[in-house]
mmCIF file of C-alpha atoms in Angstrom:
data_model
loop_
_atom_site.group_PDB
_atom_site.id
_atom_site.type_symbol
_atom_site.label_atom_id
_atom_site.label_comp_id
_atom_site.label_asym_id
_atom_site.label_seq_id
_atom_site.Cartn_x
_atom_site.Cartn_y
_atom_site.Cartn_z
ATOM 1 C CA MET V 167 99.634 133.643 58.141
ATOM 2 C CA SER V 168 102.511 132.263 60.427
ATOM 3 C CA LYS V 169 102.914 129.412 61.146
ATOM 4 C CA ILE V 170 102.985 128.706 65.214
ATOM 5 C CA GLU V 171 106.396 127.325 66.118
ATOM 6 C CA ILE V 172 106.430 125.203 68.929
ATOM 7 C CA ARG V 173 109.763 123.987 71.110
ATOM 8 C CA THR V 174 110.392 120.736 71.953
ATOM 9 C CA VAL V 175 113.193 120.508 74.947
ATOM 10 C CA ASP V 176 113.589 118.179 77.851
ATOM 11 C CA VAL V 177 113.101 117.798 81.699
ATOM 12 C CA VAL V 178 116.188 118.116 83.262
ATOM 13 C CA LYS V 179 115.351 118.630 86.873
ATOM 14 C CA TYR V 180 112.148 118.251 89.084
ATOM 15 C CA ILE V 181 111.527 121.485 91.210
ATOM 16 C CA THR V 182 108.381 121.576 93.657
ATOM 17 C CA PRO V 183 105.307 119.988 92.682
ATOM 18 C CA LEU V 184 101.798 123.048 92.741
ATOM 19 C CA ARG V 185 99.886 121.722 95.101
ATOM 20 C CA GLU V 186 97.016 124.031 93.893
ATOM 21 C CA GLY V 187 96.375 121.743 90.583
ATOM 22 C CA GLY V 188 93.936 119.020 91.227
ATOM 23 C CA SER V 189 96.123 117.159 87.972
ATOM 24 C CA LEU V 190 99.767 118.207 90.748
ATOM 25 C CA PRO V 191 101.229 120.022 87.852
ATOM 26 C CA ALA V 192 104.440 121.201 89.048
ATOM 27 C CA ILE V 193 107.893 123.771 88.648
ATOM 28 C CA VAL V 194 110.271 122.143 86.183
ATOM 29 C CA GLU V 195 113.304 122.962 85.688
ATOM 30 C CA ALA V 196 114.194 122.642 80.686
ATOM 31 C CA SER V 197 117.723 121.820 78.979
ATOM 32 C CA ASP V 198 117.006 126.056 77.371
ATOM 33 C CA GLY V 199 117.517 126.816 81.287
ATOM 34 C CA PHE V 200 113.540 128.342 81.783
ATOM 35 C CA LEU V 201 111.485 127.303 84.736
ATOM 36 C CA TYR V 202 108.628 125.865 83.294
ATOM 37 C CA VAL V 203 104.600 124.560 85.147
ATOM 38 C CA LEU V 204 104.891 120.872 83.673
ATOM 39 C CA LYS V 205 101.278 119.203 83.211
ATOM 40 C CA PHE V 206 101.497 115.339 83.307
ATOM 41 C CA ARG V 207 99.946 113.215 81.018
ATOM 42 C CA GLY V 208 99.407 110.417 83.070
ATOM 43 C CA ALA V 209 97.653 113.076 85.531
ATOM 44 C CA GLY V 210 93.462 111.815 86.009
ATOM 45 C CA GLN V 211 92.267 113.833 82.655
ATOM 46 C CA GLY V 212 95.118 112.684 80.818
ATOM 47 C CA LYS V 213 96.481 113.375 77.520
ATOM 48 C CA LYS V 214 92.932 114.834 76.248
ATOM 49 C CA ALA V 215 93.623 117.716 79.255
ATOM 50 C CA LEU V 216 97.152 118.288 77.426
ATOM 51 C CA ILE V 217 94.913 118.212 74.133
ATOM 52 C CA SER V 218 92.694 121.372 75.769
ATOM 53 C CA GLU V 219 95.642 122.699 77.367
ATOM 54 C CA PHE V 220 97.403 123.246 73.618
ATOM 55 C CA ILE V 221 94.467 124.374 71.993
ATOM 56 C CA GLY V 222 92.660 126.487 73.985
ATOM 57 C CA GLY V 223 96.550 127.965 75.034
ATOM 58 C CA GLU V 224 97.541 129.209 71.210
ATOM 59 C CA LEU V 225 93.971 130.050 70.614
ATOM 60 C CA ALA V 226 94.090 132.307 72.992
ATOM 61 C CA ARG V 227 97.528 133.983 71.841
ATOM 62 C CA ALA V 228 96.058 134.240 68.181
ATOM 63 C CA ILE V 229 93.225 136.110 69.291
ATOM 64 C CA GLY V 230 95.893 138.785 71.171
ATOM 65 C CA LEU V 231 95.496 137.865 74.622
ATOM 66 C CA LYS V 232 98.388 136.609 77.073
ATOM 67 C CA VAL V 233 99.549 133.238 77.176
ATOM 68 C CA PRO V 234 102.900 131.443 78.646
ATOM 69 C CA GLU V 235 104.930 130.480 75.835
ATOM 70 C CA LEU V 236 103.701 126.296 75.602
ATOM 71 C CA VAL V 237 106.278 123.972 74.906
ATOM 72 C CA PHE V 238 106.060 120.109 74.657
ATOM 73 C CA MET V 239 108.584 118.830 76.733
ATOM 74 C CA ASN V 240 110.406 115.517 77.673
ATOM 75 C CA LEU V 241 110.389 113.770 80.588
ATOM 76 C CA ASP V 242 112.452 110.368 81.226
ATOM 77 C CA GLY V 243 111.642 107.256 83.385
ATOM 78 C CA SER V 244 114.821 108.951 85.693
ATOM 79 C CA PHE V 245 112.926 111.205 87.487
ATOM 80 C CA SER V 246 110.266 108.692 89.115
ATOM 81 C CA LYS V 247 113.206 106.988 90.490
ATOM 82 C CA THR V 248 114.287 109.153 92.523
ATOM 83 C CA GLU V 249 111.294 110.925 94.314
ATOM 84 C CA PRO V 250 110.369 109.702 98.195
ATOM 85 C CA ASP V 251 106.895 110.981 97.452
ATOM 86 C CA GLU V 252 104.968 107.679 96.114
ATOM 87 C CA GLU V 253 102.158 110.106 94.384
ATOM 88 C CA ILE V 254 104.390 112.155 92.721
ATOM 89 C CA GLN V 255 106.331 108.935 91.836
ATOM 90 C CA ASP V 256 103.595 107.300 90.026
ATOM 91 C CA LEU V 257 102.773 109.926 88.565
ATOM 92 C CA LEU V 258 105.922 110.319 87.161
ATOM 93 C CA LYS V 259 105.941 107.142 85.728
ATOM 94 C CA PHE V 260 102.875 106.922 84.332
ATOM 95 C CA SER V 261 103.990 110.413 82.569
ATOM 96 C CA VAL V 262 107.458 109.314 80.946
ATOM 97 C CA GLY V 263 107.049 110.992 77.199
ATOM 98 C CA LEU V 264 106.113 113.989 75.828
ATOM 99 C CA ASN V 265 103.755 116.249 78.432
ATOM 100 C CA LEU V 266 103.427 119.884 77.663
ATOM 101 C CA GLY V 267 105.111 122.778 79.866
ATOM 102 C CA LEU V 268 103.820 126.076 80.670
ATOM 103 C CA HIS V 269 106.787 129.444 80.858
ATOM 104 C CA TYR V 270 106.867 129.913 84.460
ATOM 105 C CA LEU V 271 105.768 133.563 85.762
ATOM 106 C CA SER V 272 108.041 134.016 88.102
ATOM 107 C CA SER V 273 106.451 135.958 91.569
ATOM 108 C CA SER V 274 102.853 136.127 89.444
ATOM 109 C CA ILE V 275 99.909 136.133 91.422
ATOM 110 C CA THR V 276 96.474 134.304 90.491
ATOM 111 C CA PHE V 277 93.901 136.659 89.444
ATOM 112 C CA ASP V 278 91.212 137.748 91.808
ATOM 113 C CA PRO V 279 87.880 138.890 90.862
ATOM 114 C CA LEU V 280 87.525 141.573 93.695
ATOM 115 C CA VAL V 281 91.144 143.078 93.266
ATOM 116 C CA SER V 282 92.080 142.858 90.314
ATOM 117 C CA VAL V 283 92.372 144.974 86.801
ATOM 118 C CA ALA V 284 90.849 143.535 83.551
ATOM 119 C CA ASP V 285 90.355 145.355 80.735
ATOM 120 C CA ALA V 286 86.404 145.508 78.915
ATOM 121 C CA MET V 287 88.753 144.280 75.853
ATOM 122 C CA THR V 288 90.752 141.778 77.378
ATOM 123 C CA SER V 289 87.674 140.199 79.768
ATOM 124 C CA SER V 290 85.048 140.133 76.008
ATOM 125 C CA LYS V 291 88.058 138.013 74.146
ATOM 126 C CA ILE V 292 88.234 135.418 76.908
ATOM 127 C CA VAL V 293 84.127 134.805 77.763
ATOM 128 C CA LEU V 294 83.858 134.795 74.226
ATOM 129 C CA LEU V 295 87.129 132.464 73.803
ATOM 130 C CA ASP V 296 85.621 130.232 76.537
ATOM 131 C CA SER V 297 82.779 130.099 75.150
ATOM 132 C CA ILE V 298 83.622 128.783 72.483
ATOM 133 C CA ILE V 299 85.937 126.100 73.069
ATOM 134 C CA SER V 300 83.330 124.940 75.651
ATOM 135 C CA ASN V 301 85.707 126.131 79.025
ATOM 136 C CA ILE V 302 83.723 125.159 82.137
ATOM 137 C CA ASP V 303 86.370 126.063 84.528
ATOM 138 C CA ARG V 304 87.537 130.087 84.910
ATOM 139 C CA THR V 305 85.025 130.773 87.674
ATOM 140 C CA VAL V 306 84.910 132.833 90.842
ATOM 141 C CA LYS V 307 85.671 129.138 92.349
ATOM 142 C CA ASN V 308 89.162 128.607 90.086
ATOM 143 C CA THR V 309 89.506 131.394 87.856
ATOM 144 C CA ASN V 310 92.781 130.059 85.864
ATOM 145 C CA LEU V 311 93.441 133.535 84.938
ATOM 146 C CA LEU V 312 96.941 135.295 86.758
ATOM 147 C CA ASN V 313 98.314 138.932 86.846
ATOM 148 C CA TRP V 314 102.103 139.786 85.917
ATOM 149 C CA ASN V 315 103.878 142.655 84.899
ATOM 150 C CA LYS V 316 100.314 144.669 85.314
ATOM 151 C CA GLU V 317 98.296 142.663 82.556
ATOM 152 C CA LEU V 318 96.373 139.177 82.964
ATOM 153 C CA TRP V 319 97.229 136.370 81.740
ATOM 154 C CA VAL V 320 95.346 133.479 80.525
ATOM 155 C CA ILE V 321 96.636 129.550 81.825
ATOM 156 C CA ASP V 322 95.394 126.186 82.606
ATOM 157 C CA ASN V 323 91.918 125.417 79.284
ATOM 158 C CA GLY V 324 92.715 121.476 80.218
ATOM 159 C CA ALA V 325 88.625 121.690 81.352
ATOM 160 C CA SER V 326 88.259 122.482 77.739
ATOM 161 C CA PHE V 327 86.746 120.568 74.298
ATOM 162 C CA TYR V 328 84.325 118.175 77.131
ATOM 163 C CA PHE V 329 83.349 116.426 73.945
ATOM 164 C CA HIS V 330 86.337 114.110 73.384
ATOM 165 C CA HIS V 331 86.256 112.498 76.732
ATOM 166 C CA ASN V 332 83.091 110.379 74.172
ATOM 167 C CA TRP V 333 84.236 110.782 71.020
ATOM 168 C CA SER V 334 81.057 108.138 69.802
ATOM 169 C CA THR V 335 78.430 111.623 70.780
ATOM 170 C CA TRP V 336 81.020 114.856 69.982
ATOM 171 C CA LYS V 337 79.129 115.549 66.812
ATOM 172 C CA ASN V 338 76.072 116.029 69.180
ATOM 173 C CA HIS V 339 77.655 119.537 70.462
ATOM 174 C CA LEU V 340 78.109 120.860 67.366
ATOM 175 C CA THR V 341 74.835 122.660 67.331
ATOM 176 C CA ARG V 342 74.691 123.157 71.241
ATOM 177 C CA THR V 343 75.532 127.010 72.700
ATOM 178 C CA PHE V 344 77.349 127.487 76.053
ATOM 179 C CA PRO V 345 75.060 127.911 78.931
ATOM 180 C CA LEU V 346 77.250 127.771 81.250
ATOM 181 C CA ILE V 347 79.229 131.127 80.552
ATOM 182 C CA LYS V 348 76.843 132.346 83.151
ATOM 183 C CA ASP V 349 79.044 130.888 85.107
ATOM 184 C CA HIS V 350 82.555 132.804 84.127
ATOM 185 C CA VAL V 351 84.468 135.182 86.364
ATOM 186 C CA LEU V 352 85.114 137.462 83.711
ATOM 187 C CA LEU V 353 81.738 137.892 82.546
ATOM 188 C CA GLU V 354 79.842 141.132 84.092
ATOM 189 C CA ARG V 355 83.521 143.432 82.923
ATOM 190 C CA ALA V 356 83.020 141.839 79.435
ATOM 191 C CA SER V 357 81.305 144.759 77.730
ATOM 192 C CA LEU V 358 82.790 144.886 74.521
ATOM 193 C CA LEU V 359 81.777 141.109 72.965
ATOM 194 C CA ASP V 360 80.018 142.696 69.313
ATOM 195 C CA GLU V 361 84.058 144.560 68.847
ATOM 196 C CA ALA V 362 85.786 141.188 70.421
ATOM 197 C CA SER V 363 83.620 138.644 68.333
ATOM 198 C CA LYS V 364 84.550 141.091 65.073
ATOM 199 C CA ILE V 365 88.605 140.550 66.303
ATOM 200 C CA ILE V 366 88.060 136.809 66.824
ATOM 201 C CA ILE V 367 87.119 136.028 63.566
ATOM 202 C CA SER V 368 89.624 137.387 61.771
ATOM 203 C CA ALA V 369 92.341 135.835 63.651
ATOM 204 C CA LEU V 370 91.085 132.606 63.858
ATOM 205 C CA SER V 371 91.190 131.654 60.281
ATOM 206 C CA LYS V 372 90.388 128.682 59.333
ATOM 207 C CA ASP V 373 94.218 127.837 58.479
ATOM 208 C CA THR V 374 95.195 128.898 61.471
ATOM 209 C CA ILE V 375 93.380 126.303 63.468
ATOM 210 C CA GLU V 376 94.117 123.789 60.908
ATOM 211 C CA ASP V 377 97.493 124.781 61.909
ATOM 212 C CA ILE V 378 97.134 124.642 65.589
ATOM 213 C CA VAL V 379 95.619 120.952 65.595
ATOM 214 C CA SER V 380 97.707 119.658 62.892
ATOM 215 C CA LYS V 381 100.522 120.566 65.639
ATOM 216 C CA ILE V 382 99.459 118.242 68.950
ATOM 217 C CA PRO V 383 101.424 115.262 69.127
ATOM 218 C CA GLU V 384 100.553 112.072 67.341
ATOM 219 C CA ASP V 385 101.061 110.251 70.720
ATOM 220 C CA TRP V 386 98.166 111.851 72.630
ATOM 221 C CA LEU V 387 95.934 111.128 70.091
ATOM 222 C CA VAL V 388 95.596 107.699 70.661
ATOM 223 C CA ASN V 389 94.098 105.975 72.881
ATOM 224 C CA GLU V 390 93.091 102.404 73.656
ATOM 225 C CA SER V 391 89.447 103.152 74.723
ATOM 226 C CA ASP V 392 89.055 105.377 71.189
ATOM 227 C CA MET V 393 87.100 104.781 68.768
ATOM 228 C CA LEU V 394 88.555 107.468 65.702
ATOM 229 C CA SER V 395 91.909 107.388 64.400
ATOM 230 C CA PRO V 396 94.494 109.942 65.243
ATOM 231 C CA ASP V 397 93.045 112.286 61.930
ATOM 232 C CA GLU V 398 89.647 111.534 62.594
ATOM 233 C CA MET V 399 90.358 113.894 65.680
ATOM 234 C CA ARG V 400 91.749 115.991 64.638
ATOM 235 C CA ASN V 401 89.640 116.453 62.111
ATOM 236 C CA ALA V 402 86.595 116.645 64.716
ATOM 237 C CA TYR V 403 88.564 119.031 66.566
ATOM 238 C CA ILE V 404 88.379 121.758 63.037
ATOM 239 C CA GLU V 405 85.369 121.127 62.906
ATOM 240 C CA TYR V 406 83.809 121.774 65.720
ATOM 241 C CA LEU V 407 86.430 125.104 66.422
ATOM 242 C CA ASN V 408 84.401 126.348 63.189
ATOM 243 C CA SER V 409 81.454 124.738 63.549
ATOM 244 C CA ARG V 410 81.854 127.766 66.625
ATOM 245 C CA LEU V 411 82.990 130.367 64.905
ATOM 246 C CA SER V 412 79.774 129.932 62.145
ATOM 247 C CA LYS V 413 77.198 130.539 65.620
ATOM 248 C CA ILE V 414 79.910 133.284 67.684
ATOM 249 C CA ASP V 415 76.589 135.365 66.931
ATOM 250 C CA SER V 416 74.054 133.303 68.981
ATOM 251 C CA LEU V 417 77.234 132.912 71.786
ATOM 252 C CA VAL V 418 77.147 136.148 71.765
ATOM 253 C CA LYS V 419 73.926 137.141 72.430
ATOM 254 C CA GLU V 420 73.967 134.114 75.084
ATOM 255 C CA THR V 421 76.505 136.188 76.864
ATOM 256 C CA LYS V 422 75.054 139.036 76.445
ATOM 257 C CA ASP V 423 71.696 137.377 78.260
ATOM 258 C CA ALA V 424 73.919 135.636 80.924
ATOM 259 C CA LYS V 425 74.590 138.967 81.673
#
């Protein structure tokens, strides 16, 4: 099995905020010369949203979905000093350190369920993945999908793994399914769920899951309010994902019933 490799780059230029996102992500230029959409550790859901974004994105890539390259991005303190907008200034100040970037897909367009194309297998994989990672934010109102070069790309998994906002009760989620799948934007197109579930089970081995979780920066797992150590959190993400995969037949049935 090939191990995933995540590059680390430095932010060299803040270009513009993307105000359609609640957390005010921004387009930035990095030290490798490429443009990225930067997700800030200092935004609303903080480092936990970056963890969700990272795990969800790499799981999506592992099952064969299109995902922009994810990189770790160093942001230094100089950017907040030259930013005139106070809201952005605070965001930059609170985000010094390691953040997450998604390769910027220039001229991509937001997926529109009324006109955009999404094939049955891709739709089925995305729906099941979102059920596995408990992603509450891929709805008609906010699709978090892009069409780029006539292909469907998965972005914005930051609203997944909501159990990690309260570690004292996270084990309660091990036995649950995901009824909110009924609101998924691709539900009607997901007509190959059985076939997709086999691909997912084969792609997401325990080694693959452990490899992805091992790449979460230690710094993102340290919060004063959390009762678990970074290692305990890593083990919790691994246990959660393995428990979801072990009940994938139930998730498939729940999805079919929702349709």
